[in-house]
Coordinates of C-alpha atoms in Angstrom, one line a residue:
M623 CA 22.1 171.3 165.2
V624 CA 21.6 170.0 168.8
F625 CA 20.2 172.2 171.5
L626 CA 20.8 171.0 175.1
F627 CA 18.5 172.3 177.8
S628 CA 18.7 172.4 181.6
N629 CA 17.2 169.4 183.4
S630 CA 13.8 170.3 184.7
L631 CA 14.3 168.2 187.9
V632 CA 17.6 169.9 188.7
L633 CA 15.9 173.3 188.1
E634 CA 13.2 172.3 190.6
I635 CA 15.8 171.1 193.1
L636 CA 17.7 174.4 192.7
D637 CA 14.5 176.4 193.4
Y638 CA 13.7 174.2 196.4
L639 CA 17.3 174.7 197.8
D640 CA 17.2 178.4 197.3
L641 CA 13.8 178.7 199.0
N642 CA 15.1 176.6 202.0
L643 CA 18.6 177.9 202.0
F644 CA 18.6 179.0 205.7
R645 CA 17.5 175.7 207.2
K646 CA 18.9 172.2 207.1
V647 CA 17.8 170.3 204.0
T648 CA 18.6 166.6 203.9
I649 CA 19.1 164.4 200.9
D650 CA 16.3 162.2 202.3
E651 CA 14.0 165.2 202.3
L652 CA 14.8 165.9 198.7
A653 CA 14.2 162.3 197.7
N654 CA 10.8 162.4 199.5
T655 CA 9.8 165.8 198.0
F656 CA 10.7 164.9 194.4
H657 CA 9.9 161.2 194.6
F658 CA 13.3 160.0 193.3
N659 CA 16.0 157.8 194.7
K660 CA 18.5 159.9 196.7
D661 CA 21.5 158.4 195.0
Y662 CA 20.0 159.3 191.6
L663 CA 19.3 162.9 192.8
M664 CA 22.8 163.3 194.1
R665 CA 24.4 162.0 190.8
L666 CA 22.1 164.0 188.6
F667 CA 22.8 167.2 190.5
K668 CA 26.5 166.7 190.6
R669 CA 26.5 165.9 186.8
E670 CA 24.4 169.0 185.9
I671 CA 25.7 171.6 188.4
G672 CA 29.3 170.4 189.0
S673 CA 29.0 170.3 192.8
T674 CA 27.3 168.3 195.4
I675 CA 24.0 169.5 196.9
I676 CA 25.6 170.2 200.2
D677 CA 28.5 172.1 198.5
Y678 CA 26.0 174.1 196.5
M679 CA 24.2 175.2 199.7
N680 CA 27.4 176.0 201.4
Y681 CA 28.7 178.0 198.4
K682 CA 25.5 180.0 198.3
R683 CA 25.4 180.7 202.1
I684 CA 29.0 181.8 202.2
Y685 CA 28.6 183.9 199.0
M686 CA 25.6 185.6 200.4
S687 CA 27.4 186.2 203.8
L688 CA 30.3 188.1 202.2
G689 CA 28.5 191.4 202.2
S690 CA 27.4 191.0 205.8
L691 CA 31.0 190.8 206.9
K692 CA 31.3 194.5 206.0
E693 CA 29.0 195.1 209.0
S694 CA 30.2 195.2 212.6
G695 CA 28.0 192.4 213.8
S696 CA 29.4 189.3 215.4
I697 CA 30.5 186.4 213.3
L698 CA 28.2 184.2 215.3
N699 CA 25.1 186.2 214.4
I700 CA 26.2 186.2 210.7
S701 CA 26.7 182.5 210.7
L702 CA 23.2 181.9 212.3
R703 CA 21.6 184.4 209.9
F704 CA 22.9 182.4 206.9
G705 CA 21.8 179.0 208.0
F706 CA 24.9 177.7 209.8
Y707 CA 24.1 176.2 213.2
S708 CA 27.5 176.9 214.7
Q709 CA 30.1 179.6 214.3
E710 CA 32.8 176.9 214.1
Y711 CA 31.2 175.2 211.1
F712 CA 30.7 178.6 209.4
C713 CA 34.3 179.5 209.9
E714 CA 35.4 176.1 208.7
V715 CA 33.4 176.3 205.5
F716 CA 34.3 180.0 205.0
H717 CA 38.0 179.2 205.3
K718 CA 37.7 176.3 202.9
L719 CA 36.0 178.5 200.2
I720 CA 37.6 181.9 200.7
G721 CA 41.0 180.7 202.0
V722 CA 41.0 182.8 205.1
S723 CA 39.0 183.2 208.3
P724 CA 36.0 185.6 208.3
S725 CA 38.0 187.9 210.6
L726 CA 40.8 188.2 208.0
Y727 CA 38.2 188.7 205.3
R728 CA 36.9 191.6 207.3
A729 CA 40.4 193.1 207.4
F730 CA 40.6 192.6 203.7
L731 CA 37.4 194.5 203.2
A732 CA 38.8 197.3 205.4
Y733 CA 41.9 197.5 203.2
D734 CA 44.1 196.5 206.1
P735 CA 47.7 197.2 205.0
T736 CA 49.0 194.3 207.0
I737 CA 47.5 191.8 204.6
D738 CA 50.2 190.5 202.3
E739 CA 49.8 190.4 198.5
G740 CA 49.5 186.6 198.4
T741 CA 46.6 186.6 200.8
Y742 CA 45.0 189.5 198.9
Y743 CA 45.1 187.5 195.6
L744 CA 43.9 184.3 197.3
I745 CA 40.8 186.0 198.7
Q746 CA 40.2 187.8 195.4
N747 CA 40.5 184.6 193.3
N748 CA 38.2 182.6 195.6
V749 CA 35.5 185.3 195.6
I750 CA 35.8 185.4 191.8
F751 CA 35.4 181.6 191.7
L752 CA 32.1 181.9 193.6
E753 CA 30.9 184.7 191.4
K754 CA 31.6 182.6 188.3
F755 CA 30.0 179.6 189.8
F756 CA 26.7 181.5 190.4
K757 CA 26.8 183.1 187.0
K758 CA 26.9 179.6 185.5
I759 CA 24.0 178.7 187.7
D760 CA 22.0 181.7 186.5
I761 CA 22.8 180.7 182.9
Y762 CA 21.7 177.1 183.7
K763 CA 18.4 178.3 185.2
R764 CA 17.7 180.4 182.0
N765 CA 18.5 177.5 179.6
V766 CA 15.0 176.1 179.4
P767 CA 13.0 175.3 176.3
S768 CA 10.5 178.0 175.3
K769 CA 6.8 177.2 175.7
D770 CA 6.4 177.5 171.9
M771 CA 8.9 174.8 171.2
V772 CA 7.3 171.5 170.3
I773 CA 9.4 168.4 170.7
K774 CA 8.2 165.4 168.7
L775 CA 9.6 162.2 170.0
S776 CA 7.2 159.8 168.1
I777 CA 8.6 157.6 165.4
F778 CA 5.2 158.0 163.6
K779 CA 4.6 161.1 161.5

């Protein structure tokens, strides 16, 4: 029986990204921090997580911002609070992931009767996608070998 575990380098990158989520993190910074070639890091992350590093950070920022859109604060303040440096970019990424603007998402949260059924299901399906994505990330983070496990790689016994 073969047991596959999460890659320890990717786990470290995930932790680093989560700790630095609300500031700009560059691929060069990751390469310098972890002492690996940036192309290797990007390929490894994509293979293990299923998204690019930038997409992961944007997914997480947008996912975390969803609850804040229940509040009456400005979209600019919400975008800045969640690590976006402009409201325009926040709205662009939000629309790409959720399928509607942050303003329309607010109307969705307020059960606005003018939102058509197709838009309702689009929003719901995109939010479910993000929830499933982060559930997979949580499982990935927990899929590490136990401290008691001894892996013998030697050909000598």
